[in-house]
CSV table of C-alpha atoms and ligand atoms in Angstrom, one decimal:
chain,number,residue,atom,x,y,z
A,1,MET,CA,-35.1,13.2,-60.2
A,2,ARG,CA,-32.2,15.6,-58.2
A,3,LEU,CA,-34.7,18.5,-56.0
A,4,LEU,CA,-31.9,20.9,-53.6
A,5,LEU,CA,-33.6,22.5,-51.5
A,6,ALA,CA,-32.9,25.9,-50.3
A,7,THR,CA,-32.7,26.2,-46.5
A,8,GLY,CA,-30.3,26.8,-43.6
A,9,ASN,CA,-32.8,24.0,-41.6
A,10,PRO,CA,-30.8,20.6,-42.1
A,11,HIS,CA,-34.1,19.0,-39.8
A,12,LYS,CA,-35.9,20.5,-43.0
A,13,VAL,CA,-33.7,18.7,-45.4
A,14,ASP,CA,-34.2,15.1,-43.7
A,15,GLU,CA,-37.7,15.8,-42.9
A,16,LEU,CA,-38.7,15.9,-47.0
A,17,ARG,CA,-36.4,12.9,-47.8
A,18,ALA,CA,-37.7,10.3,-45.1
A,19,ALA,CA,-41.2,11.4,-46.7
A,20,LEU,CA,-40.4,11.0,-50.5
A,21,SER,CA,-38.5,8.1,-52.5
A,22,GLY,CA,-37.7,8.0,-55.5
A,23,PHE,CA,-36.2,11.5,-55.5
A,24,GLU,CA,-32.6,12.8,-54.5
A,25,ILE,CA,-32.9,15.8,-52.4
A,26,HIS,CA,-30.1,17.9,-51.2
A,27,ALA,CA,-29.8,20.7,-49.5
A,28,PHE,CA,-28.7,23.7,-50.6
A,29,GLY,CA,-27.4,26.2,-48.6
A,30,LEU,CA,-28.9,30.1,-48.6
A,31,THR,CA,-25.5,31.9,-48.9
A,32,ASP,CA,-26.3,36.3,-49.3
A,33,THR,CA,-30.7,34.7,-47.0
A,34,PRO,CA,-33.0,37.3,-48.9
A,35,PRO,CA,-35.3,38.3,-46.2
A,36,GLU,CA,-38.3,36.9,-45.9
A,37,THR,CA,-40.5,39.3,-46.4
A,38,GLY,CA,-43.3,38.1,-47.9
A,39,ALA,CA,-47.2,38.3,-46.0
A,40,THR,CA,-47.6,34.4,-47.1
A,41,TYR,CA,-46.1,31.0,-46.5
A,42,LEU,CA,-46.6,30.5,-50.4
A,43,ASP,CA,-44.3,34.1,-51.1
A,44,ASN,CA,-41.4,32.8,-48.2
A,45,ALA,CA,-41.4,29.9,-50.2
A,46,ARG,CA,-40.8,31.8,-53.9
A,47,ILE,CA,-38.5,34.4,-52.3
A,48,LYS,CA,-35.7,31.3,-51.1
A,49,ALA,CA,-36.8,29.2,-54.4
A,50,ARG,CA,-35.9,32.0,-56.8
A,51,HIS,CA,-33.2,32.4,-55.1
A,52,ALA,CA,-31.8,29.2,-54.7
A,53,ARG,CA,-32.9,29.2,-58.7
A,54,LYS,CA,-30.3,31.8,-58.7
A,55,HIS,CA,-27.0,30.1,-58.3
A,56,ALA,CA,-28.2,26.9,-58.0
A,57,PRO,CA,-26.3,24.6,-61.1
A,58,VAL,CA,-28.8,24.6,-64.1
A,59,ASP,CA,-29.7,21.5,-64.6
A,60,ALA,CA,-31.8,21.0,-60.8
A,61,TRP,CA,-34.8,21.2,-59.6
A,62,VAL,CA,-35.5,23.7,-56.5
A,63,VAL,CA,-37.5,24.1,-54.1
A,64,GLY,CA,-38.0,26.4,-51.0
A,65,GLU,CA,-40.3,26.1,-48.1
A,66,ASP,CA,-42.0,27.6,-45.5
A,67,SER,CA,-43.7,26.6,-42.5
A,68,GLY,CA,-45.3,28.4,-39.7
A,69,ILE,CA,-47.6,27.0,-36.8
A,70,GLU,CA,-50.9,29.0,-36.2
A,71,ALA,CA,-52.7,28.8,-32.3
A,72,ALA,CA,-56.5,29.5,-33.4
A,73,ALA,CA,-56.8,31.7,-29.9
A,74,LEU,CA,-53.9,33.6,-30.9
A,75,GLY,CA,-55.7,34.7,-34.5
A,76,GLY,CA,-53.4,32.7,-36.3
A,77,ARG,CA,-50.2,34.4,-34.9
A,78,PRO,CA,-47.4,33.1,-34.4
A,79,GLY,CA,-47.8,32.2,-38.0
A,80,ILE,CA,-44.9,32.9,-40.8
A,81,GLU,CA,-43.5,34.5,-37.9
A,82,SER,CA,-42.9,31.5,-36.0
A,83,ALA,CA,-39.1,31.7,-36.5
A,84,ARG,CA,-38.7,34.9,-35.6
A,85,TRP,CA,-41.0,36.2,-33.6
A,86,ALA,CA,-39.4,35.3,-30.1
A,87,GLU,CA,-36.4,34.1,-29.0
A,88,ASP,CA,-37.9,31.2,-27.5
A,89,GLY,CA,-40.6,30.7,-29.6
A,90,VAL,CA,-41.8,27.2,-27.4
A,91,ALA,CA,-41.9,29.3,-23.9
A,92,ALA,CA,-43.6,32.3,-25.8
A,93,LEU,CA,-46.7,29.8,-27.3
A,94,LEU,CA,-46.8,28.4,-23.5
A,95,ALA,CA,-47.1,31.2,-21.7
A,96,ALA,CA,-49.5,33.2,-24.5
A,97,LEU,CA,-52.1,29.4,-24.3
A,98,ALA,CA,-51.8,29.7,-20.7
A,99,HIS,CA,-55.2,31.2,-19.6
A,100,GLU,CA,-56.5,29.9,-23.4
A,101,ALA,CA,-58.8,27.0,-23.6
A,102,ASP,CA,-58.9,27.5,-26.5
A,103,ARG,CA,-55.9,24.7,-27.3
A,104,ARG,CA,-56.1,24.6,-30.8
A,105,VAL,CA,-53.0,24.2,-33.0
A,106,ARG,CA,-51.6,23.4,-36.6
A,107,TYR,CA,-48.6,23.5,-38.8
A,108,VAL,CA,-48.6,24.4,-41.9
A,109,SER,CA,-46.0,23.5,-45.2
A,110,GLU,CA,-46.1,25.4,-48.2
A,111,LEU,CA,-42.9,23.8,-51.0
A,112,VAL,CA,-42.2,26.1,-53.6
A,113,ALA,CA,-39.9,23.7,-56.5
A,114,ILE,CA,-38.7,25.9,-59.4
A,115,SER,CA,-37.7,23.5,-63.2
A,116,PRO,CA,-34.3,24.7,-64.5
A,117,ASN,CA,-36.5,26.5,-67.2
A,118,GLY,CA,-38.8,27.9,-63.9
A,119,ALA,CA,-41.5,26.2,-64.2
A,120,GLU,CA,-43.2,26.7,-60.8
A,121,LEU,CA,-44.6,24.2,-59.2
A,122,ARG,CA,-46.4,23.9,-55.4
A,123,GLY,CA,-47.6,21.8,-52.2
A,124,THR,CA,-49.1,22.6,-49.1
A,125,GLY,CA,-49.8,20.7,-46.1
A,126,MET,CA,-51.8,20.8,-42.6
A,127,LEU,CA,-51.4,19.1,-40.0
A,128,GLU,CA,-53.7,20.0,-36.6
A,129,GLY,CA,-53.5,18.9,-32.8
A,130,VAL,CA,-54.3,21.1,-29.5
A,131,ALA,CA,-50.5,22.4,-27.6
A,132,ALA,CA,-50.0,20.7,-24.4
A,133,ASN,CA,-49.2,22.1,-21.2
A,134,GLU,CA,-45.2,21.7,-21.2
A,135,PRO,CA,-42.7,20.3,-23.9
A,136,ARG,CA,-43.0,16.5,-24.8
A,137,GLY,CA,-40.1,14.6,-26.7
A,138,SER,CA,-37.0,15.2,-27.8
A,139,GLU,CA,-37.1,13.9,-31.6
A,140,GLY,CA,-38.3,16.7,-34.8
A,141,PHE,CA,-37.6,21.0,-34.3
A,142,GLY,CA,-39.2,23.9,-33.0
A,143,TYR,CA,-42.8,23.2,-31.4
A,144,ASP,CA,-42.5,19.6,-31.4
A,145,PRO,CA,-42.7,18.7,-28.3
A,146,ILE,CA,-46.0,20.3,-27.3
A,147,VAL,CA,-47.7,20.0,-30.7
A,148,ILE,CA,-50.1,16.8,-30.3
A,149,PRO,CA,-51.5,16.0,-33.3
A,150,LEU,CA,-55.5,15.5,-33.5
A,151,GLY,CA,-56.0,10.9,-32.6
A,152,GLU,CA,-53.1,10.9,-30.9
A,153,THR,CA,-51.6,11.4,-26.4
A,154,ARG,CA,-48.4,12.1,-27.4
A,155,THR,CA,-46.2,15.6,-28.5
A,156,VAL,CA,-45.1,15.1,-32.0
A,157,ALA,CA,-41.5,15.0,-30.4
A,158,GLU,CA,-42.9,12.2,-29.4
A,159,LEU,CA,-43.9,10.1,-32.2
A,160,GLY,CA,-41.6,11.0,-33.7
A,161,ASP,CA,-39.4,11.1,-36.8
A,162,VAL,CA,-41.1,7.7,-38.6
A,163,TRP,CA,-44.6,9.2,-37.2
A,164,LYS,CA,-43.0,12.5,-39.1
A,165,SER,CA,-42.5,11.5,-42.6
A,166,GLU,CA,-45.8,9.6,-42.6
A,167,HIS,CA,-47.3,12.1,-40.8
A,168,SER,CA,-47.2,15.9,-40.8
A,169,HIS,CA,-47.5,19.3,-42.7
A,170,ARG,CA,-44.3,18.8,-44.5
A,171,ALA,CA,-44.3,15.4,-45.4
A,172,LEU,CA,-48.4,16.5,-46.9
A,173,ALA,CA,-47.4,18.9,-48.9
A,174,ALA,CA,-43.4,17.1,-50.4
A,175,ARG,CA,-46.4,14.3,-51.8
A,176,ALA,CA,-48.3,16.8,-52.7
A,177,LEU,CA,-45.2,18.7,-54.7
A,178,ALA,CA,-44.2,14.4,-55.7
A,179,ASP,CA,-47.1,14.0,-57.6
A,180,TYR,CA,-47.3,17.6,-60.0
A,181,LEU,CA,-43.2,16.4,-60.6
A,182,ARG,CA,-43.7,13.1,-61.4
A,183,ARG,CA,-45.7,14.3,-64.1
A,184,ALA,CA,-43.4,17.2,-65.1
A,185,ARG,CA,-40.8,14.6,-64.9
B,1,ITT,P1,-35.2,27.8,-43.4
B,1,ITT,O1,-35.9,29.5,-43.6
B,1,ITT,O2,-34.0,28.0,-44.1
B,1,ITT,O3,-35.8,26.6,-44.4
B,1,ITT,P2,-36.1,28.1,-40.5
B,1,ITT,O4,-36.0,27.1,-39.6
B,1,ITT,O5,-35.7,29.3,-40.6
B,1,ITT,O6,-35.7,27.3,-42.6
B,1,ITT,P3,-39.1,29.2,-41.3
B,1,ITT,O7,-38.8,30.4,-42.0
B,1,ITT,O8,-41.0,28.7,-42.4
B,1,ITT,O9,-37.9,27.9,-42.1
B,1,ITT,O10,-39.7,29.0,-40.3
B,1,ITT,C1,-40.3,28.0,-39.6
B,1,ITT,C2,-40.5,27.6,-38.2
B,1,ITT,O11,-42.1,27.1,-38.2
B,1,ITT,C3,-39.8,26.4,-37.5
B,1,ITT,O12,-38.2,28.0,-37.8
B,1,ITT,C4,-40.6,26.0,-36.9
B,1,ITT,O13,-40.1,27.5,-35.4
B,1,ITT,C5,-41.6,26.0,-36.3
B,1,ITT,N1,-42.0,25.1,-37.6
B,1,ITT,C6,-41.7,24.5,-38.5
B,1,ITT,N2,-42.3,23.9,-39.3
B,1,ITT,C7,-42.1,22.3,-37.7
B,1,ITT,C8,-41.5,21.6,-37.8
B,1,ITT,O14,-42.0,20.4,-38.5
B,1,ITT,N3,-41.7,21.2,-36.1
B,1,ITT,C9,-41.8,22.2,-35.6
B,1,ITT,N4,-41.7,23.9,-35.4
B,1,ITT,C10,-41.9,23.7,-37.2
């Protein structure tokens, strides 16, 4: 089954590919990208998927993903604004949590797939952890150097891409979506 992931973030394509064996996953570059004006991850994932649906080959499934990191001490911020709330999100999050005792953070990923005839499926995943005091590690992307998953001592960037393909919010969302896709096939 061929899936076109509508994203400008190549890490998302690599991670989805690693998490989903048995699916052929290609990047579908978003040109004329619609603004992510939704109030939720689901809304924004849908905006990306629907945009791709308009432009992608008619026989392929299209997929949109929206994700973010939520800090408990910040009332869930930056959340859906994670890609846009600061020029350097990692530095901004470390600064915002500098005097907070509550270091809990969680990643959320929402995937929306749209079939050739317009049927919509979704998958959601979450990864909980705490914020490190400084960045560590070199794999992954975004906030990975400062997220230590529950039960681990290393950051996601230290645990690495193979670990992410099994445990990340995106991998969990992808596997939930894959269950529906296999039934829809
Ligand atoms: P597209 O919209 O083009 O798919 P994007 O990177 O802008 O790519 P989002 O709008 O979904 O994606 O923003 C998600 C942001 O949340 C992302 O840029 C990171 O800052 C953060 N994030 C999400 N998943 C992450 C992960 O697995 N590791 C590190 N940071 C992550």
